Short mmCIF file of C-alpha atoms and ligand atoms in Angstrom, two decimals:
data_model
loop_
_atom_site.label_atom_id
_atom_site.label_comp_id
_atom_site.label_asym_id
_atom_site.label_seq_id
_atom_site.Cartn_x
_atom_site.Cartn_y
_atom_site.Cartn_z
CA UNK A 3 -17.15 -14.50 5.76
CA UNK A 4 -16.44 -15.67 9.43
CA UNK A 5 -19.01 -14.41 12.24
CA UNK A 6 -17.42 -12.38 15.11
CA UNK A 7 -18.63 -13.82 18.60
CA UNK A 8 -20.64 -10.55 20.82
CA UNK A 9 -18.10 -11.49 24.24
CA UNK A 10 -19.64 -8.26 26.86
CA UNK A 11 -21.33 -5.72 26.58
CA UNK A 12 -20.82 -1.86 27.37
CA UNK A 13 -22.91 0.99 28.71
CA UNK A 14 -23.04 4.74 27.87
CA UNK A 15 -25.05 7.09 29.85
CA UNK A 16 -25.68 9.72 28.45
CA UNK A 17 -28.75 12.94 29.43
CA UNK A 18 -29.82 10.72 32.02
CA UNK A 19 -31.04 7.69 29.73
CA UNK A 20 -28.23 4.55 30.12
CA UNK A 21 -27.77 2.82 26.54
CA UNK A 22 -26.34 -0.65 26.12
CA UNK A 23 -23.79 -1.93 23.01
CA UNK A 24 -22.52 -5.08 22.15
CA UNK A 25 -18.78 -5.85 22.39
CA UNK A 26 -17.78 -7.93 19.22
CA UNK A 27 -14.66 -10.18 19.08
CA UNK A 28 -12.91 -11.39 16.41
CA UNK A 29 -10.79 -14.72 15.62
CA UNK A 30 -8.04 -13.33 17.09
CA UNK A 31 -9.41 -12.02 20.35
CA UNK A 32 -9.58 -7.96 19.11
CA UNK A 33 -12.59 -6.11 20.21
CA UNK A 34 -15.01 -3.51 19.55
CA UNK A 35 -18.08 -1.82 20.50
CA UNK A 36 -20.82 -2.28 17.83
CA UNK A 37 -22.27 1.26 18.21
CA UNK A 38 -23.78 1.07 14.75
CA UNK A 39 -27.08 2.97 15.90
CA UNK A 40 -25.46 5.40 18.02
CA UNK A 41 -26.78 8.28 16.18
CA UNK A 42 -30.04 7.38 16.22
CA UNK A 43 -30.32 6.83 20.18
CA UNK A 44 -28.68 9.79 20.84
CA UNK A 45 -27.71 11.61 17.98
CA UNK A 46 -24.49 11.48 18.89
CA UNK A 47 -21.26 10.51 16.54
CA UNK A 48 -18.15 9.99 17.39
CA UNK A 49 -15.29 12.37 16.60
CA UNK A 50 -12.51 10.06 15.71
CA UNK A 51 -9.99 12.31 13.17
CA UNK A 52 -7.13 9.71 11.89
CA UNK A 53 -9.79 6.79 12.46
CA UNK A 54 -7.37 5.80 14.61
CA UNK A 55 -9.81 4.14 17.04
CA UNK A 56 -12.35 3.06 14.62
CA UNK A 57 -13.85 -0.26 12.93
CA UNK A 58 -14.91 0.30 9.28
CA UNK A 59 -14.98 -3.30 8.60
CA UNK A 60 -14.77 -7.04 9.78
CA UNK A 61 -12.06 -8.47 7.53
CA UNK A 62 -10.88 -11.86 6.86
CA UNK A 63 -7.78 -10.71 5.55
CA UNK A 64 -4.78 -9.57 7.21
CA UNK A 65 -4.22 -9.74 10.92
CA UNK A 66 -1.50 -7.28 12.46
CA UNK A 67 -0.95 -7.34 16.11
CA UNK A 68 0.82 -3.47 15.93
CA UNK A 69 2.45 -4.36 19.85
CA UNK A 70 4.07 -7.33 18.86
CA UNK A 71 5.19 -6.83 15.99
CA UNK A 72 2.96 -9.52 13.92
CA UNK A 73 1.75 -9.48 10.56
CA UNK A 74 -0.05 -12.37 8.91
CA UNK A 75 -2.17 -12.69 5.57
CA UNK A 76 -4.63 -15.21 5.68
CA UNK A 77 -3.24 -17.07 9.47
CA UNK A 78 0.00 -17.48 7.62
CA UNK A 79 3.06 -15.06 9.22
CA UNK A 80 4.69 -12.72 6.85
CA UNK A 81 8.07 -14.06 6.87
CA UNK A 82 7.07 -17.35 6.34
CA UNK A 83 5.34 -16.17 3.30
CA UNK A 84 8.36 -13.56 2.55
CA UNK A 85 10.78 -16.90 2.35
CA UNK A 86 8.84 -19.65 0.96
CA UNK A 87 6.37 -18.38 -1.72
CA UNK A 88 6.38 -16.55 -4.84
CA UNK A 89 4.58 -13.61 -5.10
CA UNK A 90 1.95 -14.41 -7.12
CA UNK A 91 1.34 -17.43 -5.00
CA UNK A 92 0.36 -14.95 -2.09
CA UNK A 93 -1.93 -12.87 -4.41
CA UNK A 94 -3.76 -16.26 -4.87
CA UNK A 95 -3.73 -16.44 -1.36
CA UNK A 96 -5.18 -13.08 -0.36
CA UNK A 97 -7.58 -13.31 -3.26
CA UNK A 98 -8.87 -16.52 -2.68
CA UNK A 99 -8.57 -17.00 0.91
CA UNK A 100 -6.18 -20.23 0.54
CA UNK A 101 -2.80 -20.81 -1.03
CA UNK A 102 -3.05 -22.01 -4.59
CA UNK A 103 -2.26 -25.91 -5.21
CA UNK A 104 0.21 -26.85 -8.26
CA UNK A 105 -2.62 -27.30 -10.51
CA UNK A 106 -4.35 -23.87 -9.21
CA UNK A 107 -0.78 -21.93 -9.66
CA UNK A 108 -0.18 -23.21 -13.09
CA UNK A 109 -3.96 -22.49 -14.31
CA UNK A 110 -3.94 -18.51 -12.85
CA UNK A 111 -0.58 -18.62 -14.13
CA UNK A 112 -1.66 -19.27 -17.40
CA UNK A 113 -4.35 -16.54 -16.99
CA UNK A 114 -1.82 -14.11 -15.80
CA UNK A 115 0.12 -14.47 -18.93
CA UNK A 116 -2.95 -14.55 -21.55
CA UNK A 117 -4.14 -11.33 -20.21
CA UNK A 118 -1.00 -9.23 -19.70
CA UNK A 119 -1.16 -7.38 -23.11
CA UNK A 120 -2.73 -4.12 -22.94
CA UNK A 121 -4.98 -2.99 -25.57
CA UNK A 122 -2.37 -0.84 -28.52
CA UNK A 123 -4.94 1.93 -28.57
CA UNK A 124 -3.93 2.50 -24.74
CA UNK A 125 0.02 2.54 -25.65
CA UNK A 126 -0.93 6.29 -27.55
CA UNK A 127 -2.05 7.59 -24.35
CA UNK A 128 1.46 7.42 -22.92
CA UNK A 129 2.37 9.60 -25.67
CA UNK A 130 0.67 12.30 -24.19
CA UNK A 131 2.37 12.82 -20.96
CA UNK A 132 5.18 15.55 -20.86
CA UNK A 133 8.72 13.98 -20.20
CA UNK A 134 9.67 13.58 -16.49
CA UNK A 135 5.73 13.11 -15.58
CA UNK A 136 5.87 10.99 -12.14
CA UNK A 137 5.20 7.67 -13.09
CA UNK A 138 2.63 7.23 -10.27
CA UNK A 139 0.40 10.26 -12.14
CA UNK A 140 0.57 8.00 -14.91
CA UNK A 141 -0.45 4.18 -13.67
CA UNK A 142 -3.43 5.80 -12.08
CA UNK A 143 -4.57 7.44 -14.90
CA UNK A 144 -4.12 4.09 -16.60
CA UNK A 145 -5.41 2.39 -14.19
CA UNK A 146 -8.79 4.06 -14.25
CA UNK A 147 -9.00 4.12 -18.33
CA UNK A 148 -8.76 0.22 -18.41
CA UNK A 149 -12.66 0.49 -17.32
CA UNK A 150 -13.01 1.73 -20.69
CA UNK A 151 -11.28 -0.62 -22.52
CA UNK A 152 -12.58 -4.14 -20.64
CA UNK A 153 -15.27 -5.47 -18.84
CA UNK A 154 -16.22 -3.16 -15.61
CA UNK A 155 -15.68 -6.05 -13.18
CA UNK A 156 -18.44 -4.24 -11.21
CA UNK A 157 -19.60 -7.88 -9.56
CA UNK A 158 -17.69 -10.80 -11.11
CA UNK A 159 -19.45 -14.05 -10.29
CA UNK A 160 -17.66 -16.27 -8.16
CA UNK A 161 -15.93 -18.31 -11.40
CA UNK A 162 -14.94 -15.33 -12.96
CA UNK A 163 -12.66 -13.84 -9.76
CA UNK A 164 -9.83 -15.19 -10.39
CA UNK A 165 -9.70 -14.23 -14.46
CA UNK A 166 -10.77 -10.63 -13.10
CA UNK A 167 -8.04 -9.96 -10.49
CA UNK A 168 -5.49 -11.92 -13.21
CA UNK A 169 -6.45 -9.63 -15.80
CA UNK A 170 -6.14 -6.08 -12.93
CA UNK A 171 -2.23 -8.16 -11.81
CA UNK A 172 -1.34 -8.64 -15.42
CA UNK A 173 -2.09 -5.30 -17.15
CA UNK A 174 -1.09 -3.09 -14.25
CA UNK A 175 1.84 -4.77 -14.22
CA UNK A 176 2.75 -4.07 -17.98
CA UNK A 177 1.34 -0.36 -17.58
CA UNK A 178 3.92 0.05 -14.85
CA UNK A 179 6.48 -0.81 -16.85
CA UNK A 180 5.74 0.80 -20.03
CA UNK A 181 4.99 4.10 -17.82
CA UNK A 182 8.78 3.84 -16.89
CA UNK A 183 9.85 3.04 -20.29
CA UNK A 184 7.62 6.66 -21.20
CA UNK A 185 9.13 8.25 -18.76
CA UNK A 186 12.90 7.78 -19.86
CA UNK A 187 11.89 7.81 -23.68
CA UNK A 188 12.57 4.33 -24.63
CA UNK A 189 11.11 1.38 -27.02
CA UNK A 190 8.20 -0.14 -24.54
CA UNK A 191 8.88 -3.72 -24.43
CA UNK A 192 6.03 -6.38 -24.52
CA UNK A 193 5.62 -8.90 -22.16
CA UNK A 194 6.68 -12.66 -22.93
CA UNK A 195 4.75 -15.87 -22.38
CA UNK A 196 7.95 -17.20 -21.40
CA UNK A 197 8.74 -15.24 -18.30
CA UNK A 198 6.98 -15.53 -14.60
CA UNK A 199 4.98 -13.11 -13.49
CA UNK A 200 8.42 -11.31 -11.64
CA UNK A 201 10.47 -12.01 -14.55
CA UNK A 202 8.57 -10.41 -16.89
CA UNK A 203 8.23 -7.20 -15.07
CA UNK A 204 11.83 -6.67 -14.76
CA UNK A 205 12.43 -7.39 -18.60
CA UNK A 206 9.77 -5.29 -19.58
CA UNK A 207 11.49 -2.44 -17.49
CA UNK A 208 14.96 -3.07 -18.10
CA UNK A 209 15.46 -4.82 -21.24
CA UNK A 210 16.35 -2.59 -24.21
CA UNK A 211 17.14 -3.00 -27.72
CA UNK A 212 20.85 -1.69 -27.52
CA UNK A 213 22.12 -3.87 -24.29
CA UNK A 214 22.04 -7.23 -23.17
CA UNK A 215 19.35 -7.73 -20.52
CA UNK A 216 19.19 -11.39 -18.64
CA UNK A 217 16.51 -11.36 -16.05
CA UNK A 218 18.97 -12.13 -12.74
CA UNK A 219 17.31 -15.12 -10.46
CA UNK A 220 18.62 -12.13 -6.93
CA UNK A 221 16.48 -9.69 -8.03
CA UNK A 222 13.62 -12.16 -9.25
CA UNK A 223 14.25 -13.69 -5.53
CA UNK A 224 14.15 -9.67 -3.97
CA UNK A 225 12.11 -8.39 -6.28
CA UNK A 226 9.55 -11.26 -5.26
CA UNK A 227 10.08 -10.79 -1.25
CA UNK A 228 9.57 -7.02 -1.89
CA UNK A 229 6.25 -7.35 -3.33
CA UNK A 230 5.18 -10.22 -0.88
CA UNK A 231 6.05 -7.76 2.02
CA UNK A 232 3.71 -4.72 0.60
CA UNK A 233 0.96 -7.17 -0.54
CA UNK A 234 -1.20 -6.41 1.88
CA UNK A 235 -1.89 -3.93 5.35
CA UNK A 236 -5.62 -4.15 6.63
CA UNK A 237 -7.77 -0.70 6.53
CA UNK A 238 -4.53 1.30 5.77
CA UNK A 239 -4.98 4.76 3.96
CA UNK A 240 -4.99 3.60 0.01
CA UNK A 241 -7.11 0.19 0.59
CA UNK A 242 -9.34 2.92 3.05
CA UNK A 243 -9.40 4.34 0.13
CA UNK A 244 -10.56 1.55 -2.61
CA UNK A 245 -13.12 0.14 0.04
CA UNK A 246 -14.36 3.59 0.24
CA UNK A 247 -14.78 4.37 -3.30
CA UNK A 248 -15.73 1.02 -4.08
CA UNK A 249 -18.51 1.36 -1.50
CA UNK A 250 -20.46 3.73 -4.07
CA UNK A 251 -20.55 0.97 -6.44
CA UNK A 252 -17.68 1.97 -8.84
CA UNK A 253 -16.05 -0.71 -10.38
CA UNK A 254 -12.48 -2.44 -9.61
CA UNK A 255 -10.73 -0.25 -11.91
CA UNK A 256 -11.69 3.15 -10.15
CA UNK A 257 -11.47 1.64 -6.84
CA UNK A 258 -8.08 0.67 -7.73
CA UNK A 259 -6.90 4.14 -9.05
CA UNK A 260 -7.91 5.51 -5.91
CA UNK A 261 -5.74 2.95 -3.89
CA UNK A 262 -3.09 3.86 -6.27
CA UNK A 263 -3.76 8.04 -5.93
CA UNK A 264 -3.76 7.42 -1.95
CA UNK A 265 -0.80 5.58 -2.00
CA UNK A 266 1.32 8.44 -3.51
CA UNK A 267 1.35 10.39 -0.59
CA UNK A 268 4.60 10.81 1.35
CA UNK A 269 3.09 9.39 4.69
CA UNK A 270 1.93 6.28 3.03
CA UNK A 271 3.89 4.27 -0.32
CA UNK A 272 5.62 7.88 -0.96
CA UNK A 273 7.61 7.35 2.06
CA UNK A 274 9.80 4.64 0.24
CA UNK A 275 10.71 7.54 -2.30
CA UNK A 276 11.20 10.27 0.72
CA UNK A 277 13.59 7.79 2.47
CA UNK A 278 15.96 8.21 -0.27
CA UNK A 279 15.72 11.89 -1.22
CA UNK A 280 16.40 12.17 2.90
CA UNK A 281 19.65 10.17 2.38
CA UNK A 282 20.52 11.34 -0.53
CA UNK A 283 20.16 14.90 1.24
CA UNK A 284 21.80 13.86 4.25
CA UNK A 285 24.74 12.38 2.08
CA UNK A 286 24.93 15.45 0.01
CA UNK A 287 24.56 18.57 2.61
CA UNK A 288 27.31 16.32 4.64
CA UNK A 289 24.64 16.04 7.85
CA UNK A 290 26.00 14.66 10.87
CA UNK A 291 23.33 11.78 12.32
CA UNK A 292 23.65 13.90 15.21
CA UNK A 293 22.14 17.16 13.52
CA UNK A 294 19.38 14.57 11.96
CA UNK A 295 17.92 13.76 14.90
CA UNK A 296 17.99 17.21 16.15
CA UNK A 297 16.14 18.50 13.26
CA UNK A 298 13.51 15.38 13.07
CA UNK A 299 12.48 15.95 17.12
CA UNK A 300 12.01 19.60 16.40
CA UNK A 301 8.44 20.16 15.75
CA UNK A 302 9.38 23.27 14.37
CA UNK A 303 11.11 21.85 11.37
CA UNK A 304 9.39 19.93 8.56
CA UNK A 305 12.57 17.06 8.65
CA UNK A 306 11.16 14.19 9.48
CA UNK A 307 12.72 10.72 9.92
CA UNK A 308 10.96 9.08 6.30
CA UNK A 309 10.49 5.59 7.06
CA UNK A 310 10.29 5.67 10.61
CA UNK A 311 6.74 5.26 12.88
CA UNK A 312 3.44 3.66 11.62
CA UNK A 313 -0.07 4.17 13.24
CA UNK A 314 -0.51 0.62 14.00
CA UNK A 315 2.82 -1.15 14.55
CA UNK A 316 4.42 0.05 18.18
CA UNK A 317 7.73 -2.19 18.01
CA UNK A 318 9.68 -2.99 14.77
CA UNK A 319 8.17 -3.47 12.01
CA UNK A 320 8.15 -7.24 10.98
CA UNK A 321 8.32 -6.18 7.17
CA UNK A 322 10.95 -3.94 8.18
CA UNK A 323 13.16 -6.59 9.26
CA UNK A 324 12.78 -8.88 6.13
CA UNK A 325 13.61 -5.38 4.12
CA UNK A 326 16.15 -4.74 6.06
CA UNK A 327 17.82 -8.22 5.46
CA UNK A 328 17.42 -8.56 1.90
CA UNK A 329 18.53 -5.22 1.21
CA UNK A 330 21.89 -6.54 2.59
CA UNK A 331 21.57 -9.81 0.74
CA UNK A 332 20.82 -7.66 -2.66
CA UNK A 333 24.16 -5.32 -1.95
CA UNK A 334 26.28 -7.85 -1.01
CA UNK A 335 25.67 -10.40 -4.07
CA UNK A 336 25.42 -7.96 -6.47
CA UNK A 337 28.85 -6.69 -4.73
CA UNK A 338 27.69 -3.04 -4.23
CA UNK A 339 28.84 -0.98 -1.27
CA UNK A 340 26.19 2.50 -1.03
CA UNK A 341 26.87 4.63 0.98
CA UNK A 342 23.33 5.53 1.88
CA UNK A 343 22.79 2.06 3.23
CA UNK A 344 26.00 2.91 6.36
CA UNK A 345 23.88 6.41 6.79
CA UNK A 346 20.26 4.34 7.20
CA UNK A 347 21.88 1.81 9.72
CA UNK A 348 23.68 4.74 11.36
CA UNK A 349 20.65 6.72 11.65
CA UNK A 350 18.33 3.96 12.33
CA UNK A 351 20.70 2.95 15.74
CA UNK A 352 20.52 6.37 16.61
CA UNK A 353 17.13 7.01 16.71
CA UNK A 354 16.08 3.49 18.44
CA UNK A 355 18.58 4.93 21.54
CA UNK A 356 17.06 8.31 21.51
CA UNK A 357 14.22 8.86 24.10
CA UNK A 358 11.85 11.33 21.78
CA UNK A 359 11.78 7.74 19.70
CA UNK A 360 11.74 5.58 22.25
CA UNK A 361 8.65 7.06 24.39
CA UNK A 362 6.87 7.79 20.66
CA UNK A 363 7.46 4.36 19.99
CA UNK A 364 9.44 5.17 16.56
CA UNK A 365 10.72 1.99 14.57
CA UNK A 366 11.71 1.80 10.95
CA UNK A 367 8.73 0.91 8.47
CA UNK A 368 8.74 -0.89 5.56
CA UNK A 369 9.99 1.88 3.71
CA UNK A 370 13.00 2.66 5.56
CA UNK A 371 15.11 -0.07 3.43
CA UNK A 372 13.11 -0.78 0.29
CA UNK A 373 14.58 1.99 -1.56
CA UNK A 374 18.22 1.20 -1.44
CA UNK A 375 17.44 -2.75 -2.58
CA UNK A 376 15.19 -0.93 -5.56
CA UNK A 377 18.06 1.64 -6.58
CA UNK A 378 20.37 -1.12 -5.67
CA UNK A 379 18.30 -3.04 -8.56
CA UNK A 380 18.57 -0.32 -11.04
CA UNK A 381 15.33 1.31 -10.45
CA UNK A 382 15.20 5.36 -10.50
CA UNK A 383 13.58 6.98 -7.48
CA UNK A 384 10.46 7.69 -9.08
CA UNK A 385 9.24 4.22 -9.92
CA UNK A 386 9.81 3.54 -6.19
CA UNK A 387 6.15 3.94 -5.77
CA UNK A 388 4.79 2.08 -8.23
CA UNK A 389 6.64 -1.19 -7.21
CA UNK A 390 4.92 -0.28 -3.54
CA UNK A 391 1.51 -0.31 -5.78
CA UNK A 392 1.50 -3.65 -8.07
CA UNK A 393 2.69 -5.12 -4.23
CA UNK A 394 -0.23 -3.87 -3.08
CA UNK A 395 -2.77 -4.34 -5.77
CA UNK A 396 -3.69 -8.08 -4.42
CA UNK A 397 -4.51 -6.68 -1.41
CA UNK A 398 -7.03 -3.63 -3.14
CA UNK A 399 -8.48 -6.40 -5.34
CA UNK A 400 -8.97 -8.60 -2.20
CA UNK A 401 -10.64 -6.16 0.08
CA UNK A 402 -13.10 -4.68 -2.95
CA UNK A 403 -14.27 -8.04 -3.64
CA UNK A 404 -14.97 -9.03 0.41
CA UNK A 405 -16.37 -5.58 0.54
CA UNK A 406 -18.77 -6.53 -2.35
CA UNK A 407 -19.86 -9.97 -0.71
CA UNK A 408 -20.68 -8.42 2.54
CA UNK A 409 -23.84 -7.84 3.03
CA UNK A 410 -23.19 -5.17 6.51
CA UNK A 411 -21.73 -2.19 4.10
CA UNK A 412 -23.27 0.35 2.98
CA UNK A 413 -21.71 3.57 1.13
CA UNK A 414 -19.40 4.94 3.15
CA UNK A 415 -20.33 8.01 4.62
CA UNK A 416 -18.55 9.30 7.61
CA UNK A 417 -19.99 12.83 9.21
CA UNK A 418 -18.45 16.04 11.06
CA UNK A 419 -18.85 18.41 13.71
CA UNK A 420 -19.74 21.81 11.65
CA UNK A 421 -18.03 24.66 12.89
CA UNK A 422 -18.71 27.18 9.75
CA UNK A 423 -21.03 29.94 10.19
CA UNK A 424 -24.94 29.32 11.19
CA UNK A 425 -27.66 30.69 9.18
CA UNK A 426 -27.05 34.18 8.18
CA UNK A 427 -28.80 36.31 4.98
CA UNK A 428 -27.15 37.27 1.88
CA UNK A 429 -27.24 40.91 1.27
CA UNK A 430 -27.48 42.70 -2.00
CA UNK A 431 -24.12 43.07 -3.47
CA UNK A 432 -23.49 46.77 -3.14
CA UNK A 433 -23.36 46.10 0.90
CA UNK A 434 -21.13 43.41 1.19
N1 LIG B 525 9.95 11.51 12.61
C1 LIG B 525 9.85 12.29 13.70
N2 LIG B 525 8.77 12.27 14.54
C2 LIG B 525 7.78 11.44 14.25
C3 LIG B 525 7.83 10.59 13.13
C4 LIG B 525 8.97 10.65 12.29
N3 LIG B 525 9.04 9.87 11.22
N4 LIG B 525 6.70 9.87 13.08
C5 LIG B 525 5.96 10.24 14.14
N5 LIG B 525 6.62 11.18 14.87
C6 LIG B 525 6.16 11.80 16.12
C7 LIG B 525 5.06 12.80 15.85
O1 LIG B 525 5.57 14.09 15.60
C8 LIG B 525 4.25 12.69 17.12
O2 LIG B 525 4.95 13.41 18.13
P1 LIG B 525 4.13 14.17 19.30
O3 LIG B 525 3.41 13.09 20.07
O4 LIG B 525 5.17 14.88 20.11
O5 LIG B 525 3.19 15.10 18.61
C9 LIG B 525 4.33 11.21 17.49
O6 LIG B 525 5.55 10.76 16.92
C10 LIG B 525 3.17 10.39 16.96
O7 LIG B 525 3.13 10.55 15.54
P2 LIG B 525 1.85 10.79 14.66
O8 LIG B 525 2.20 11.61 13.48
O9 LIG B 525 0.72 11.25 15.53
O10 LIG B 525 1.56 9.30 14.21
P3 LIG B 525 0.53 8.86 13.11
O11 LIG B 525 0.10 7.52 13.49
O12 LIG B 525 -0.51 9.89 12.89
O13 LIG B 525 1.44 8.84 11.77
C11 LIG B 525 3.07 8.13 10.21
C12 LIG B 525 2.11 7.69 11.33
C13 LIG B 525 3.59 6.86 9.54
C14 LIG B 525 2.31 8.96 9.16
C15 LIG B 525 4.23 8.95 10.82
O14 LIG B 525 4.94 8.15 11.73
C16 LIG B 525 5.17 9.51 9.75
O15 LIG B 525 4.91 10.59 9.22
N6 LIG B 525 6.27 8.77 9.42
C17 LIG B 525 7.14 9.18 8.31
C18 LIG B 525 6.50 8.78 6.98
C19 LIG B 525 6.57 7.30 6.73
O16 LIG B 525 7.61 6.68 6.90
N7 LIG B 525 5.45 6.72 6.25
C20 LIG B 525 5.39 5.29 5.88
C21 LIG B 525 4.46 4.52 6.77
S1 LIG B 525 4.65 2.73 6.63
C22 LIG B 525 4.20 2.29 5.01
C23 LIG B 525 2.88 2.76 4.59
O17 LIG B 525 1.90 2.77 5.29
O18 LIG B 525 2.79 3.14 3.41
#
């Protein structure tokens, strides 16, 4: 794990007594004040609600400069990655630190495809779940309950990383797709040693006994750049999350259920779902863009623009615009004209000449075009979310191991201001 540099210092005075911390930098010139023993000079904390101004880690990761726009994993820019690499070749990368050589590829490869089978005592679970359950309820559940059916992966030596996170890619993968296969009541389809990774997942969703199904080399190519752009996103909310849980000590598998539970939520991965239900609202109630943008500036009214703004990114989002590009691509080969797709552009050129988004600094995320390339693809709303996840799962699986190796954490274990009741008696239950 690189060293940050301490550049400056800064000093608090505070009751009369002046205290000194160190200013860290990191390899790309971001700082922070180390006030790790805060507390315990003053017994102060800092009240911080969003974290929106605080460290929890030093990372080696992903770098995102939220001003200009940049996103890189590893030093290398996302839409380098987005157009040159496969996605599992960038899950090698954020795993191991460096992009994987032929011989590398072809032996995690081989890994990838010896462990994607998921143990037949796990398929009767699936049986369980009433029709229509939200395929997201289901992959974390799954997710959790492979701790009980392999090895905890609570510290995998250094050899055994790459077979670990393999074995977390692979089986989430096939548990994603067999969730949707539950969900719509059909034959679950194995995986094949003679797919990619990509491949695979598409036949295992959308290949069925009754129909032709030939994996298409678009959506491989799409469905590839999709996952590459959600791979990974620093300390967002879900791998908050997995660090977090992870930081107790729970294995991979838990961690990773929580990363999956946190990305659910409409203001994180949920949003790519919410984007189209907005549409698809818009489309149906026959909303001019005009009324839209009314109703998403007033505070008053829960309409908000889904899959526009982003805590950290205050111009457009650089995964945005590789969305937004091969969400055209995707429509126009596969010779599909939405109608949801004119409302997005129309809204989205709306909004980015409207001052309430301008002065908030509003751009379309990620989200905003991911869902019409996935319904373009065939995929129902629902599942929208889980693609988001098995994108994101290198990223977990990267972040739980560099939490593991470094030796600064400790449980994590933020506190509060109380502002409940102080001390007061109980009295006898007749006088209450
Ligand atoms: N529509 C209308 N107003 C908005 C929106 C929006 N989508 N997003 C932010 N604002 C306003 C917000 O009301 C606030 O206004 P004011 O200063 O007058 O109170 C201001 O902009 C700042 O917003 P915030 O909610 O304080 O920002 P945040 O950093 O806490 O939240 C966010 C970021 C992404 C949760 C939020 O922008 C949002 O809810 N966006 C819609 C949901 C969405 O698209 N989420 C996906 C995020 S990207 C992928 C991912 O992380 O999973």
């Amino acid at each position: 794990m690189h060293e940050v540099k301490e550049v400056s210092k800064v000093e608090i005075t505070y009751e009369g007594k002046t205290l000194t911390y160190p200013v860290i930098e990191g390899s790309e010139g971001e700082r922070a004040i180390n006030m790790g023993s805060l507390r315990k000079d003053t017994k102060l904390i800092s009240y911080d609600p969003g974290f929106g101004n605080t460290g929890s880690c030093i990372s080696d990761v992903t770098f995102i400069d939220g001003e200009a726009g940049i996103l890189r994993y590893r030093g290398y820019p996302i839409d380098d990655l987005a157009n040159n690499c496969t996605f599992i070749e960038v899950a090698y990368l954020l795993i191991n630190g460096e992009l994987p050589t032929q011989e590398e590829l072809t032996d995690f490869s081989r890994i990838l495809n010896r462990k994607s089978l998921i143990h037949e005592d796990m398929r009767n679970f699936f049986r369980n779940y009433p029709e229509h359950a939200h395929p997201m309820a289901i992959l974390s559940a799954m997710a959790v309950s492979l701790s009980s059916f392999y090895p905890e992966l609570d510290r995998p030596a250094e050899e055994e990383v790459n077979v670990a996170a393999a074995r977390l890619l692979s089986k989430l993968r096939t548990l994603a797709a067999l969730s949707y296969k539950q969900s719509i009541g059909h034959p679950h389809v194995y995986p094949s040693s003679k797919l990619t990774y990509v491949e695979n997942f598409l036949n295992m969703l959308f290949y069925t006994p009754v129909a032709n199904y030939e994996v298409d080399p678009v959506t491989v190519r799409a469905m590839n750049k999709l996952l590459i752009l959600h791979a990974d996103h620093e300390q967002n909310c879900s791998t908050s999350a997995v660090r977090l849980v992870g930081s107790s000590g729970a294995n991979l598998y838990a961690s990773v259920a929580a990363g999956i539970c946190a990305l659910w939520g409409p203001l994180h991965g949920g949003a790519n779902q919410a984007v189209i239900e907005m549409l698809e609202q818009i489309h149906r109630e026959g909303l001019t863009i005009d009324q839209c943008i009314a109703r998403a500036k007033d505070k008053n009214d829960p309409f908000r623009l889904m899959g526009f703004g982003h805590r950290v990114y205050k111009s457009y989002d650089p995964r945005a615009k590789i969305a937004k590009k091969a969400c055209e691509d995707v429509l126009e080969t596969m010779g599909i004209q939405d109608e949801l797709l004119d409302i997005a552009v129309q809204l989205e050129e709306r909004a980015l000449n409207d001052e309430y988004f301008k002065e908030r600094n509003l751009y379309p995320n990620v989200d905003y075009y991911t869902g019409i390339t996935l319904r373009a693809m065939g995929f129902p709303t629902d599942m929208f979310t889980v693609i988001f996840a098995i994108g994101r799962l290198p990223g977990w699986i990267a972040h739980w191991l560099e939490q593991r190796a470094d030796k600064d954490q400790r449980i994590g274990r933020p506190r509060q201001v109380y502002t409940g009741p102080t001390k007061r008696k109980i009295l006898p239950i007749d006088q209450r």
